[in-house]
């Protein structure tokens, strides 16, 4: 695969680690289209090596954290098959196609899509050797939206640092899903996942953050299904309706931004939702509850599982404040990348690096730093930590797809 365009030099930051041999790595890019089963088959064939690597990593990780064999993991994941089929049968067909293309089983693919639900399911905490003290930290991420007064060049920006297990870094791919009449999607996903973070040709960006906390035993939908369904919508009201009317199995934060210059953050939980709006055009969210602590967690003595989130959020806000003085998109990208490369609290900083004090299977890192320019439709990502990697400019424009056309009427001046 020929290298894709990149831009700008590595960003120097205080306490930044030296560049590594992987600094020039770029994320694989794939495009799929056709019926759900055909899209899945194309996807599975394209990511076969990465998907099998992901299965190997999670087999080791689940074995270490809970003593589960992979057969036990897939048996636990099977409980989500019928709820997903009832809610979105086309996504089950897409997962079946992925399994066919990758040469694995449907439940293997479902387990990759429900890996967060398996970890945070209440029964997991009740297993021998597991409990509140051993609870896995929420999937780490720091998301942002910036527009209006927060954007000196007048563009609408959305993005995040996606922090998760370093062991899956080589399984991350950029995928473009062409599915008319639904919007065309661009997402960063772990190989085999049908949804995660991204944006669509209707000008809606979806960024997400794990929140943690276990609730009741009722079965809800996996986050990959919820997030994909949000991005399948062609307007912000319908996207919000998905989040408000769908019962997800675990808590997760959703930051929605649209090209008209609007953003809203929803802290979605099985017990209810909280919401936040930007302040002067800037909204940043991490991995702790910022809109309000859900009553079941407050009653149990809630404490943030990702304590570093309490540092990452204000540091991102401080860094992104420089965007107010930007004179153009190129400068804005440099300022955003610099802000998201902050190392206060290293290694568990805004730009996260593996902690050598932990076993390798438990290492965390920033897998992708993403930036969607919802004004121009340009999408940029780093294949790892942004402090020592250049932006990769994806070869697709967001607006090359249904609902892409001119900016809709009703946009604020």
mmCIF file of C-alpha atoms in Angstrom:
data_model
loop_
_atom_site.group_PDB
_atom_site.id
_atom_site.type_symbol
_atom_site.label_atom_id
_atom_site.label_comp_id
_atom_site.label_asym_id
_atom_site.label_seq_id
_atom_site.Cartn_x
_atom_site.Cartn_y
_atom_site.Cartn_z
ATOM 1 C CA UNK A 1 0.000 0.000 0.000
ATOM 2 C CA UNK A 2 1.417 3.365 -1.010
ATOM 3 C CA UNK A 3 1.977 5.848 1.842
ATOM 4 C CA UNK A 4 -0.770 8.405 2.290
ATOM 5 C CA UNK A 5 -0.069 12.133 2.537
ATOM 6 C CA UNK A 6 1.069 13.433 5.904
ATOM 7 C CA UNK A 7 1.700 16.925 7.081
ATOM 8 C CA UNK A 8 3.688 18.897 9.644
ATOM 9 C CA UNK A 9 6.682 17.820 11.697
ATOM 10 C CA UNK A 10 6.549 16.086 15.086
ATOM 11 C CA UNK A 11 5.316 18.372 17.833
ATOM 12 C CA UNK A 12 7.819 19.115 20.617
ATOM 13 C CA UNK A 13 6.171 18.972 24.030
ATOM 14 C CA UNK A 14 7.459 19.065 27.574
ATOM 15 C CA UNK A 15 8.600 15.612 28.713
ATOM 16 C CA UNK A 16 7.811 14.142 25.290
ATOM 17 C CA UNK A 17 9.376 10.728 24.676
ATOM 18 C CA UNK A 18 11.836 10.546 21.778
ATOM 19 C CA UNK A 19 10.450 9.468 18.387
ATOM 20 C CA UNK A 20 10.325 5.710 17.868
ATOM 21 C CA UNK A 21 10.896 3.516 14.839
ATOM 22 C CA UNK A 22 7.122 3.278 14.458
ATOM 23 C CA UNK A 23 6.720 7.050 14.152
ATOM 24 C CA UNK A 24 6.373 6.771 10.368
ATOM 25 C CA UNK A 25 3.664 4.082 10.571
ATOM 26 C CA UNK A 26 0.349 4.837 8.922
ATOM 27 C CA UNK A 27 -3.022 3.246 9.514
ATOM 28 C CA UNK A 28 -4.361 0.825 6.897
ATOM 29 C CA UNK A 29 -7.301 2.225 4.959
ATOM 30 C CA UNK A 30 -10.071 0.071 3.528
ATOM 31 C CA UNK A 31 -13.350 0.765 1.754
ATOM 32 C CA UNK A 32 -16.372 -1.516 1.654
ATOM 33 C CA UNK A 33 -19.720 -1.329 -0.131
ATOM 34 C CA UNK A 34 -22.654 -3.462 -1.255
ATOM 35 C CA UNK A 35 -25.154 -5.454 0.807
ATOM 36 C CA UNK A 36 -24.485 -5.915 4.525
ATOM 37 C CA UNK A 37 -23.195 -9.468 3.999
ATOM 38 C CA UNK A 38 -21.003 -8.380 1.081
ATOM 39 C CA UNK A 39 -19.656 -5.365 2.975
ATOM 40 C CA UNK A 40 -18.743 -7.646 5.836
ATOM 41 C CA UNK A 41 -17.028 -10.166 3.575
ATOM 42 C CA UNK A 42 -14.920 -7.415 1.966
ATOM 43 C CA UNK A 43 -14.057 -6.105 5.414
ATOM 44 C CA UNK A 44 -13.122 -9.505 6.829
ATOM 45 C CA UNK A 45 -10.904 -10.356 3.851
ATOM 46 C CA UNK A 46 -9.116 -6.997 4.079
ATOM 47 C CA UNK A 47 -8.352 -7.282 7.802
ATOM 48 C CA UNK A 48 -7.864 -11.020 8.203
ATOM 49 C CA UNK A 49 -4.345 -10.748 9.748
ATOM 50 C CA UNK A 50 -5.318 -7.873 12.060
ATOM 51 C CA UNK A 51 -8.525 -9.592 13.171
ATOM 52 C CA UNK A 52 -6.731 -12.798 14.092
ATOM 53 C CA UNK A 53 -4.119 -10.746 15.960
ATOM 54 C CA UNK A 54 -6.947 -9.079 17.910
ATOM 55 C CA UNK A 55 -8.423 -12.466 18.808
ATOM 56 C CA UNK A 56 -5.030 -13.604 20.074
ATOM 57 C CA UNK A 57 -4.557 -10.487 22.182
ATOM 58 C CA UNK A 58 -7.995 -10.609 23.809
ATOM 59 C CA UNK A 59 -7.671 -14.327 24.487
ATOM 60 C CA UNK A 60 -4.522 -13.534 26.463
ATOM 61 C CA UNK A 61 -5.999 -10.434 28.118
ATOM 62 C CA UNK A 62 -9.216 -12.122 29.262
ATOM 63 C CA UNK A 63 -7.255 -15.128 30.431
ATOM 64 C CA UNK A 64 -5.057 -12.919 32.580
ATOM 65 C CA UNK A 65 -7.769 -10.655 34.009
ATOM 66 C CA UNK A 66 -10.469 -13.259 34.722
ATOM 67 C CA UNK A 67 -9.115 -16.699 33.937
ATOM 68 C CA UNK A 68 -11.512 -17.013 30.984
ATOM 69 C CA UNK A 69 -10.728 -19.186 27.988
ATOM 70 C CA UNK A 70 -11.675 -17.754 24.603
ATOM 71 C CA UNK A 71 -14.542 -20.269 24.357
ATOM 72 C CA UNK A 72 -15.869 -18.878 27.626
ATOM 73 C CA UNK A 73 -15.547 -15.326 26.287
ATOM 74 C CA UNK A 74 -17.526 -16.143 23.132
ATOM 75 C CA UNK A 75 -20.130 -17.970 25.221
ATOM 76 C CA UNK A 76 -20.567 -14.805 27.286
ATOM 77 C CA UNK A 77 -20.708 -12.665 24.144
ATOM 78 C CA UNK A 78 -23.447 -14.880 22.664
ATOM 79 C CA UNK A 79 -25.989 -13.301 25.016
ATOM 80 C CA UNK A 80 -25.900 -10.169 22.805
ATOM 81 C CA UNK A 81 -26.595 -11.975 19.521
ATOM 82 C CA UNK A 82 -30.396 -11.986 19.683
ATOM 83 C CA UNK A 83 -30.730 -8.421 21.063
ATOM 84 C CA UNK A 84 -28.547 -7.137 18.212
ATOM 85 C CA UNK A 85 -30.451 -9.219 15.663
ATOM 86 C CA UNK A 86 -33.757 -7.810 16.915
ATOM 87 C CA UNK A 87 -32.478 -4.222 16.849
ATOM 88 C CA UNK A 88 -30.305 -4.202 13.727
ATOM 89 C CA UNK A 89 -30.429 -7.477 11.754
ATOM 90 C CA UNK A 90 -28.316 -5.939 8.990
ATOM 91 C CA UNK A 91 -25.443 -5.487 11.428
ATOM 92 C CA UNK A 92 -25.570 -9.167 12.381
ATOM 93 C CA UNK A 93 -25.343 -9.925 8.656
ATOM 94 C CA UNK A 94 -22.379 -7.583 8.368
ATOM 95 C CA UNK A 95 -20.668 -9.354 11.272
ATOM 96 C CA UNK A 96 -21.455 -12.722 9.682
ATOM 97 C CA UNK A 97 -19.803 -11.484 6.485
ATOM 98 C CA UNK A 98 -16.753 -10.329 8.457
ATOM 99 C CA UNK A 99 -16.457 -13.791 9.972
ATOM 100 C CA UNK A 100 -16.731 -15.424 6.532
ATOM 101 C CA UNK A 101 -14.119 -13.113 5.026
ATOM 102 C CA UNK A 102 -11.686 -13.485 7.926
ATOM 103 C CA UNK A 103 -12.128 -17.231 8.270
ATOM 104 C CA UNK A 104 -13.440 -17.217 11.810
ATOM 105 C CA UNK A 105 -16.752 -17.655 13.648
ATOM 106 C CA UNK A 106 -19.619 -15.206 14.094
ATOM 107 C CA UNK A 107 -19.259 -15.350 17.880
ATOM 108 C CA UNK A 108 -15.567 -14.453 17.564
ATOM 109 C CA UNK A 109 -16.549 -11.295 15.705
ATOM 110 C CA UNK A 110 -19.391 -10.571 18.123
ATOM 111 C CA UNK A 111 -16.947 -10.907 21.032
ATOM 112 C CA UNK A 112 -14.639 -8.312 19.447
ATOM 113 C CA UNK A 113 -17.641 -6.000 19.114
ATOM 114 C CA UNK A 114 -18.789 -6.647 22.686
ATOM 115 C CA UNK A 115 -15.392 -6.767 24.400
ATOM 116 C CA UNK A 116 -16.297 -3.760 26.583
ATOM 117 C CA UNK A 117 -19.618 -5.311 27.546
ATOM 118 C CA UNK A 118 -17.941 -8.577 28.549
ATOM 119 C CA UNK A 119 -15.522 -6.639 30.766
ATOM 120 C CA UNK A 120 -18.147 -4.403 32.371
ATOM 121 C CA UNK A 121 -20.998 -6.890 32.642
ATOM 122 C CA UNK A 122 -22.071 -7.084 36.278
ATOM 123 C CA UNK A 123 -21.498 -10.851 36.404
ATOM 124 C CA UNK A 124 -17.848 -10.286 35.493
ATOM 125 C CA UNK A 125 -17.368 -8.422 38.783
ATOM 126 C CA UNK A 126 -18.880 -11.337 40.690
ATOM 127 C CA UNK A 127 -16.441 -13.907 39.321
ATOM 128 C CA UNK A 128 -13.764 -15.376 41.555
ATOM 129 C CA UNK A 129 -10.849 -13.005 41.808
ATOM 130 C CA UNK A 130 -12.773 -10.034 40.410
ATOM 131 C CA UNK A 131 -14.492 -7.239 42.238
ATOM 132 C CA UNK A 132 -14.718 -3.458 42.574
ATOM 133 C CA UNK A 133 -11.047 -3.156 43.479
ATOM 134 C CA UNK A 134 -10.098 -5.102 40.350
ATOM 135 C CA UNK A 135 -12.497 -3.339 38.005
ATOM 136 C CA UNK A 136 -10.957 -2.566 34.637
ATOM 137 C CA UNK A 137 -10.459 1.148 33.988
ATOM 138 C CA UNK A 138 -12.827 2.622 31.419
ATOM 139 C CA UNK A 139 -11.600 2.826 27.861
ATOM 140 C CA UNK A 140 -9.550 6.002 27.963
ATOM 141 C CA UNK A 141 -10.208 8.866 25.585
ATOM 142 C CA UNK A 142 -10.251 12.646 25.574
ATOM 143 C CA UNK A 143 -12.776 14.063 23.088
ATOM 144 C CA UNK A 144 -13.374 17.613 21.928
ATOM 145 C CA UNK A 145 -15.505 19.848 19.733
ATOM 146 C CA UNK A 146 -14.479 23.377 18.754
ATOM 147 C CA UNK A 147 -16.347 25.899 16.639
ATOM 148 C CA UNK A 148 -17.595 29.485 16.714
ATOM 149 C CA UNK A 149 -15.611 31.588 19.245
ATOM 150 C CA UNK A 150 -13.319 28.616 19.962
ATOM 151 C CA UNK A 151 -12.204 28.351 16.331
ATOM 152 C CA UNK A 152 -10.207 31.270 15.026
ATOM 153 C CA UNK A 153 -10.505 30.187 11.395
ATOM 154 C CA UNK A 154 -14.270 29.673 11.606
ATOM 155 C CA UNK A 155 -14.117 25.938 10.934
ATOM 156 C CA UNK A 156 -15.956 23.269 12.913
ATOM 157 C CA UNK A 157 -13.557 20.707 14.414
ATOM 158 C CA UNK A 158 -14.155 17.427 16.239
ATOM 159 C CA UNK A 159 -11.718 14.782 17.403
ATOM 160 C CA UNK A 160 -10.167 12.835 20.209
ATOM 161 C CA UNK A 161 -7.269 10.869 21.558
ATOM 162 C CA UNK A 162 -8.417 7.246 21.639
ATOM 163 C CA UNK A 163 -6.572 5.502 24.467
ATOM 164 C CA UNK A 164 -6.791 1.751 24.857
ATOM 165 C CA UNK A 165 -4.667 -1.362 25.109
ATOM 166 C CA UNK A 166 -1.310 -1.034 23.345
ATOM 167 C CA UNK A 167 -1.555 -4.710 22.400
ATOM 168 C CA UNK A 168 -4.215 -3.932 19.787
ATOM 169 C CA UNK A 169 -2.407 -1.000 18.152
ATOM 170 C CA UNK A 170 -1.548 -3.044 15.068
ATOM 171 C CA UNK A 171 -5.182 -4.088 14.660
ATOM 172 C CA UNK A 172 -6.542 -0.548 14.202
ATOM 173 C CA UNK A 173 -7.747 0.351 10.706
ATOM 174 C CA UNK A 174 -9.530 3.259 9.037
ATOM 175 C CA UNK A 175 -12.664 2.117 7.275
ATOM 176 C CA UNK A 176 -14.975 3.843 4.800
ATOM 177 C CA UNK A 177 -18.439 2.298 4.528
ATOM 178 C CA UNK A 178 -20.484 3.142 1.428
ATOM 179 C CA UNK A 179 -24.110 2.208 2.133
ATOM 180 C CA UNK A 180 -26.586 4.358 0.179
ATOM 181 C CA UNK A 181 -29.098 5.762 0.926
ATOM 182 C CA UNK A 182 -27.549 5.968 4.390
ATOM 183 C CA UNK A 183 -24.636 8.364 4.871
ATOM 184 C CA UNK A 184 -21.151 7.196 3.973
ATOM 185 C CA UNK A 185 -19.051 6.639 7.119
ATOM 186 C CA UNK A 186 -15.384 7.053 7.988
ATOM 187 C CA UNK A 187 -14.374 5.415 11.271
ATOM 188 C CA UNK A 188 -11.330 4.282 13.215
ATOM 189 C CA UNK A 189 -11.981 0.777 14.521
ATOM 190 C CA UNK A 190 -10.278 -2.321 15.818
ATOM 191 C CA UNK A 191 -10.325 -4.911 13.027
ATOM 192 C CA UNK A 192 -13.698 -6.657 12.936
ATOM 193 C CA UNK A 193 -15.633 -3.960 14.786
ATOM 194 C CA UNK A 194 -18.650 -2.482 13.012
ATOM 195 C CA UNK A 195 -18.619 0.862 14.797
ATOM 196 C CA UNK A 196 -16.569 3.055 17.100
ATOM 197 C CA UNK A 197 -15.542 6.701 16.476
ATOM 198 C CA UNK A 198 -15.826 8.647 13.221
ATOM 199 C CA UNK A 199 -17.941 10.947 11.081
ATOM 200 C CA UNK A 200 -20.369 10.702 8.187
ATOM 201 C CA UNK A 201 -21.228 12.392 4.896
ATOM 202 C CA UNK A 202 -24.135 14.226 6.537
ATOM 203 C CA UNK A 203 -21.569 16.216 8.552
ATOM 204 C CA UNK A 204 -22.024 14.487 11.917
ATOM 205 C CA UNK A 205 -18.999 13.475 13.995
ATOM 206 C CA UNK A 206 -19.217 10.978 16.852
ATOM 207 C CA UNK A 207 -16.509 10.805 19.511
ATOM 208 C CA UNK A 208 -16.750 8.581 22.553
ATOM 209 C CA UNK A 209 -15.276 7.991 26.004
ATOM 210 C CA UNK A 210 -15.602 5.104 28.426
ATOM 211 C CA UNK A 211 -17.207 6.028 31.749
ATOM 212 C CA UNK A 212 -17.115 2.807 33.741
ATOM 213 C CA UNK A 213 -19.359 1.718 36.554
ATOM 214 C CA UNK A 214 -21.532 -1.425 36.632
ATOM 215 C CA UNK A 215 -25.298 -1.233 36.702
ATOM 216 C CA UNK A 216 -27.981 -3.967 36.707
ATOM 217 C CA UNK A 217 -28.265 -7.336 34.988
ATOM 218 C CA UNK A 218 -30.556 -6.331 32.127
ATOM 219 C CA UNK A 219 -29.196 -6.922 28.648
ATOM 220 C CA UNK A 220 -28.571 -3.818 26.541
ATOM 221 C CA UNK A 221 -26.909 -3.275 23.191
ATOM 222 C CA UNK A 222 -23.135 -3.288 22.656
ATOM 223 C CA UNK A 223 -21.522 0.099 22.167
ATOM 224 C CA UNK A 224 -20.293 -0.767 18.665
ATOM 225 C CA UNK A 225 -23.907 -1.287 17.585
ATOM 226 C CA UNK A 226 -25.130 1.918 19.238
ATOM 227 C CA UNK A 227 -22.311 4.026 17.805
ATOM 228 C CA UNK A 228 -22.705 2.629 14.298
ATOM 229 C CA UNK A 229 -26.443 3.327 14.425
ATOM 230 C CA UNK A 230 -25.771 6.920 15.514
ATOM 231 C CA UNK A 231 -23.446 7.474 12.569
ATOM 232 C CA UNK A 232 -25.980 5.922 10.208
ATOM 233 C CA UNK A 233 -28.285 8.910 10.810
ATOM 234 C CA UNK A 234 -28.434 11.881 8.458
ATOM 235 C CA UNK A 235 -29.307 14.619 10.962
ATOM 236 C CA UNK A 236 -28.336 15.543 14.492
ATOM 237 C CA UNK A 237 -31.840 15.141 15.948
ATOM 238 C CA UNK A 238 -32.109 11.532 14.761
ATOM 239 C CA UNK A 239 -28.584 10.802 15.960
ATOM 240 C CA UNK A 240 -29.510 12.102 19.418
ATOM 241 C CA UNK A 241 -32.707 10.083 19.360
ATOM 242 C CA UNK A 242 -30.701 6.883 18.942
ATOM 243 C CA UNK A 243 -28.730 7.691 22.084
ATOM 244 C CA UNK A 244 -31.812 8.732 24.054
ATOM 245 C CA UNK A 245 -34.091 5.857 23.027
ATOM 246 C CA UNK A 246 -31.617 2.979 22.968
ATOM 247 C CA UNK A 247 -30.604 1.071 26.060
ATOM 248 C CA UNK A 248 -26.905 0.356 25.905
ATOM 249 C CA UNK A 249 -25.488 -2.374 28.129
ATOM 250 C CA UNK A 250 -22.735 -0.237 29.645
ATOM 251 C CA UNK A 251 -22.131 3.430 30.335
ATOM 252 C CA UNK A 252 -20.359 5.494 27.695
ATOM 253 C CA UNK A 253 -19.923 9.137 26.853
ATOM 254 C CA UNK A 254 -20.980 10.409 23.422
ATOM 255 C CA UNK A 255 -19.876 13.755 21.998
ATOM 256 C CA UNK A 256 -21.816 14.698 18.863
ATOM 257 C CA UNK A 257 -20.704 17.565 16.609
ATOM 258 C CA UNK A 258 -22.308 18.675 13.362
ATOM 259 C CA UNK A 259 -21.022 20.850 10.536
ATOM 260 C CA UNK A 260 -23.664 23.535 11.137
ATOM 261 C CA UNK A 261 -21.760 24.533 14.272
ATOM 262 C CA UNK A 262 -23.432 22.626 17.090
ATOM 263 C CA UNK A 263 -22.228 20.100 19.649
ATOM 264 C CA UNK A 264 -23.709 18.250 22.589
ATOM 265 C CA UNK A 265 -22.268 15.718 25.003
ATOM 266 C CA UNK A 266 -24.350 12.873 26.452
ATOM 267 C CA UNK A 267 -23.213 10.729 29.352
ATOM 268 C CA UNK A 268 -25.262 7.652 28.508
ATOM 269 C CA UNK A 269 -25.851 4.961 31.132
ATOM 270 C CA UNK A 270 -28.355 2.133 31.638
ATOM 271 C CA UNK A 271 -29.735 4.204 34.542
ATOM 272 C CA UNK A 272 -30.250 7.488 32.683
ATOM 273 C CA UNK A 273 -28.373 10.192 30.789
ATOM 274 C CA UNK A 274 -26.718 13.497 31.599
ATOM 275 C CA UNK A 275 -25.812 16.157 29.043
ATOM 276 C CA UNK A 276 -23.557 19.150 28.510
ATOM 277 C CA UNK A 277 -23.183 21.917 25.945
ATOM 278 C CA UNK A 278 -20.024 23.768 24.869
ATOM 279 C CA UNK A 279 -18.790 26.901 26.592
ATOM 280 C CA UNK A 280 -17.942 29.578 24.024
ATOM 281 C CA UNK A 281 -17.757 26.907 21.336
ATOM 282 C CA UNK A 282 -15.427 24.479 23.156
ATOM 283 C CA UNK A 283 -16.435 21.176 24.727
ATOM 284 C CA UNK A 284 -13.989 18.606 26.142
ATOM 285 C CA UNK A 285 -14.850 15.305 27.815
ATOM 286 C CA UNK A 286 -12.754 12.561 29.406
ATOM 287 C CA UNK A 287 -13.491 9.380 31.343
ATOM 288 C CA UNK A 288 -15.194 10.682 34.457
ATOM 289 C CA UNK A 289 -18.771 11.853 34.905
ATOM 290 C CA UNK A 290 -18.840 15.592 34.232
ATOM 291 C CA UNK A 291 -22.566 16.267 33.810
ATOM 292 C CA UNK A 292 -23.546 14.466 37.013
ATOM 293 C CA UNK A 293 -22.953 11.170 38.796
ATOM 294 C CA UNK A 294 -25.748 8.606 38.183
ATOM 295 C CA UNK A 295 -27.729 7.851 41.327
ATOM 296 C CA UNK A 296 -26.794 4.123 41.509
ATOM 297 C CA UNK A 297 -23.091 4.984 41.370
ATOM 298 C CA UNK A 298 -23.400 7.921 43.757
ATOM 299 C CA UNK A 299 -25.159 5.697 46.287
ATOM 300 C CA UNK A 300 -22.326 3.199 46.051
ATOM 301 C CA UNK A 301 -19.660 5.855 46.713
ATOM 302 C CA UNK A 302 -18.543 6.682 43.172
ATOM 303 C CA UNK A 303 -14.892 7.409 42.503
ATOM 304 C CA UNK A 304 -13.473 7.972 39.016
ATOM 305 C CA UNK A 305 -11.780 4.799 37.770
ATOM 306 C CA UNK A 306 -9.589 6.824 35.416
ATOM 307 C CA UNK A 307 -8.207 9.380 37.843
ATOM 308 C CA UNK A 308 -5.893 10.764 35.143
ATOM 309 C CA UNK A 309 -9.034 11.979 33.361
ATOM 310 C CA UNK A 310 -9.216 14.703 36.028
ATOM 311 C CA UNK A 311 -5.929 16.029 34.613
ATOM 312 C CA UNK A 312 -6.489 15.338 30.924
ATOM 313 C CA UNK A 313 -9.716 17.326 30.539
ATOM 314 C CA UNK A 314 -8.491 20.719 31.846
ATOM 315 C CA UNK A 315 -5.150 20.280 30.053
ATOM 316 C CA UNK A 316 -6.966 19.707 26.769
ATOM 317 C CA UNK A 317 -9.126 22.765 27.423
ATOM 318 C CA UNK A 318 -6.046 24.880 28.130
ATOM 319 C CA UNK A 319 -4.224 23.635 25.040
ATOM 320 C CA UNK A 320 -7.198 24.021 22.717
ATOM 321 C CA UNK A 321 -7.723 27.616 23.906
ATOM 322 C CA UNK A 322 -4.890 28.589 21.516
ATOM 323 C CA UNK A 323 -7.175 27.617 18.632
ATOM 324 C CA UNK A 324 -9.112 30.850 19.148
ATOM 325 C CA UNK A 325 -6.245 32.767 17.551
ATOM 326 C CA UNK A 326 -5.711 30.523 14.525
ATOM 327 C CA UNK A 327 -5.655 32.187 11.128
ATOM 328 C CA UNK A 328 -6.284 29.105 8.981
ATOM 329 C CA UNK A 329 -6.807 25.328 8.878
ATOM 330 C CA UNK A 330 -3.115 24.439 8.632
ATOM 331 C CA UNK A 331 -2.328 26.416 11.763
ATOM 332 C CA UNK A 332 -5.406 24.977 13.474
ATOM 333 C CA UNK A 333 -4.245 21.421 12.838
ATOM 334 C CA UNK A 334 -0.846 22.193 14.340
ATOM 335 C CA UNK A 335 -2.425 23.794 17.403
ATOM 336 C CA UNK A 336 -4.845 20.910 17.934
ATOM 337 C CA UNK A 337 -2.102 18.320 17.556
ATOM 338 C CA UNK A 338 0.088 20.219 19.988
ATOM 339 C CA UNK A 339 -2.751 20.419 22.522
ATOM 340 C CA UNK A 340 -3.462 16.694 22.239
ATOM 341 C CA UNK A 341 0.266 15.908 22.713
ATOM 342 C CA UNK A 342 0.342 17.136 26.313
ATOM 343 C CA UNK A 343 2.384 14.987 28.743
ATOM 344 C CA UNK A 344 1.484 16.289 32.201
ATOM 345 C CA UNK A 345 1.192 13.140 34.317
ATOM 346 C CA UNK A 346 3.143 11.033 31.809
ATOM 347 C CA UNK A 347 2.711 8.158 31.032
ATOM 348 C CA UNK A 348 -1.024 8.358 31.821
ATOM 349 C CA UNK A 349 -1.287 11.809 30.289
ATOM 350 C CA UNK A 350 -3.466 13.357 27.619
ATOM 351 C CA UNK A 351 -1.049 11.783 25.146
ATOM 352 C CA UNK A 352 -0.864 8.341 26.761
ATOM 353 C CA UNK A 353 2.187 6.078 26.666
ATOM 354 C CA UNK A 354 2.714 2.531 27.993
ATOM 355 C CA UNK A 355 3.547 2.375 31.693
ATOM 356 C CA UNK A 356 6.681 0.222 32.122
ATOM 357 C CA UNK A 357 5.618 -0.558 35.689
ATOM 358 C CA UNK A 358 2.799 -2.755 34.354
ATOM 359 C CA UNK A 359 2.900 -6.099 32.514
ATOM 360 C CA UNK A 360 3.001 -5.729 28.722
ATOM 361 C CA UNK A 361 -0.504 -7.176 28.271
ATOM 362 C CA UNK A 362 -1.858 -4.307 30.430
ATOM 363 C CA UNK A 363 -0.042 -1.480 28.623
ATOM 364 C CA UNK A 364 -2.176 1.434 27.466
ATOM 365 C CA UNK A 365 -1.395 3.999 24.797
ATOM 366 C CA UNK A 366 -3.034 6.547 22.530
ATOM 367 C CA UNK A 367 -3.965 4.343 19.577
ATOM 368 C CA UNK A 368 -5.220 7.184 17.366
ATOM 369 C CA UNK A 369 -5.461 10.950 17.628
ATOM 370 C CA UNK A 370 -8.196 12.030 15.234
ATOM 371 C CA UNK A 371 -9.274 15.355 13.806
ATOM 372 C CA UNK A 372 -12.284 15.862 11.547
ATOM 373 C CA UNK A 373 -12.680 19.238 9.845
ATOM 374 C CA UNK A 374 -16.456 19.282 9.428
ATOM 375 C CA UNK A 375 -16.233 22.461 7.347
ATOM 376 C CA UNK A 376 -14.046 21.034 4.592
ATOM 377 C CA UNK A 377 -14.658 17.303 5.079
ATOM 378 C CA UNK A 378 -10.953 16.553 5.661
ATOM 379 C CA UNK A 379 -10.123 13.755 8.104
ATOM 380 C CA UNK A 380 -6.746 13.429 9.813
ATOM 381 C CA UNK A 381 -5.385 10.728 12.131
ATOM 382 C CA UNK A 382 -2.146 9.720 13.782
ATOM 383 C CA UNK A 383 -1.167 6.053 13.842
ATOM 384 C CA UNK A 384 -0.345 6.173 17.537
ATOM 385 C CA UNK A 385 0.708 8.920 19.929
ATOM 386 C CA UNK A 386 0.394 12.399 18.364
ATOM 387 C CA UNK A 387 3.504 13.794 20.078
ATOM 388 C CA UNK A 388 5.881 11.929 17.767
ATOM 389 C CA UNK A 389 3.783 11.127 14.707
ATOM 390 C CA UNK A 390 2.552 13.216 11.835
ATOM 391 C CA UNK A 391 -1.065 13.506 10.800
ATOM 392 C CA UNK A 392 -2.150 11.104 8.094
ATOM 393 C CA UNK A 393 -4.564 12.852 5.727
ATOM 394 C CA UNK A 394 -7.115 10.263 4.683
ATOM 395 C CA UNK A 395 -7.708 9.853 0.930
ATOM 396 C CA UNK A 396 -11.469 10.367 1.245
ATOM 397 C CA UNK A 397 -13.558 13.479 1.787
ATOM 398 C CA UNK A 398 -16.387 13.136 4.263
ATOM 399 C CA UNK A 399 -18.835 14.806 1.931
ATOM 400 C CA UNK A 400 -18.373 12.410 -0.952
ATOM 401 C CA UNK A 401 -21.584 10.552 -0.168
ATOM 402 C CA UNK A 402 -25.319 10.918 0.545
ATOM 403 C CA UNK A 403 -26.291 14.261 2.114
ATOM 404 C CA UNK A 404 -22.799 15.585 1.377
ATOM 405 C CA UNK A 405 -23.637 18.544 -0.872
ATOM 406 C CA UNK A 406 -23.576 22.218 0.145
ATOM 407 C CA UNK A 407 -23.876 23.144 3.795
ATOM 408 C CA UNK A 408 -27.578 22.969 4.754
ATOM 409 C CA UNK A 409 -29.659 26.074 5.241
ATOM 410 C CA UNK A 410 -30.140 27.123 8.817
ATOM 411 C CA UNK A 411 -26.393 27.259 9.478
ATOM 412 C CA UNK A 412 -25.451 30.022 11.877
ATOM 413 C CA UNK A 413 -23.485 32.884 10.269
#
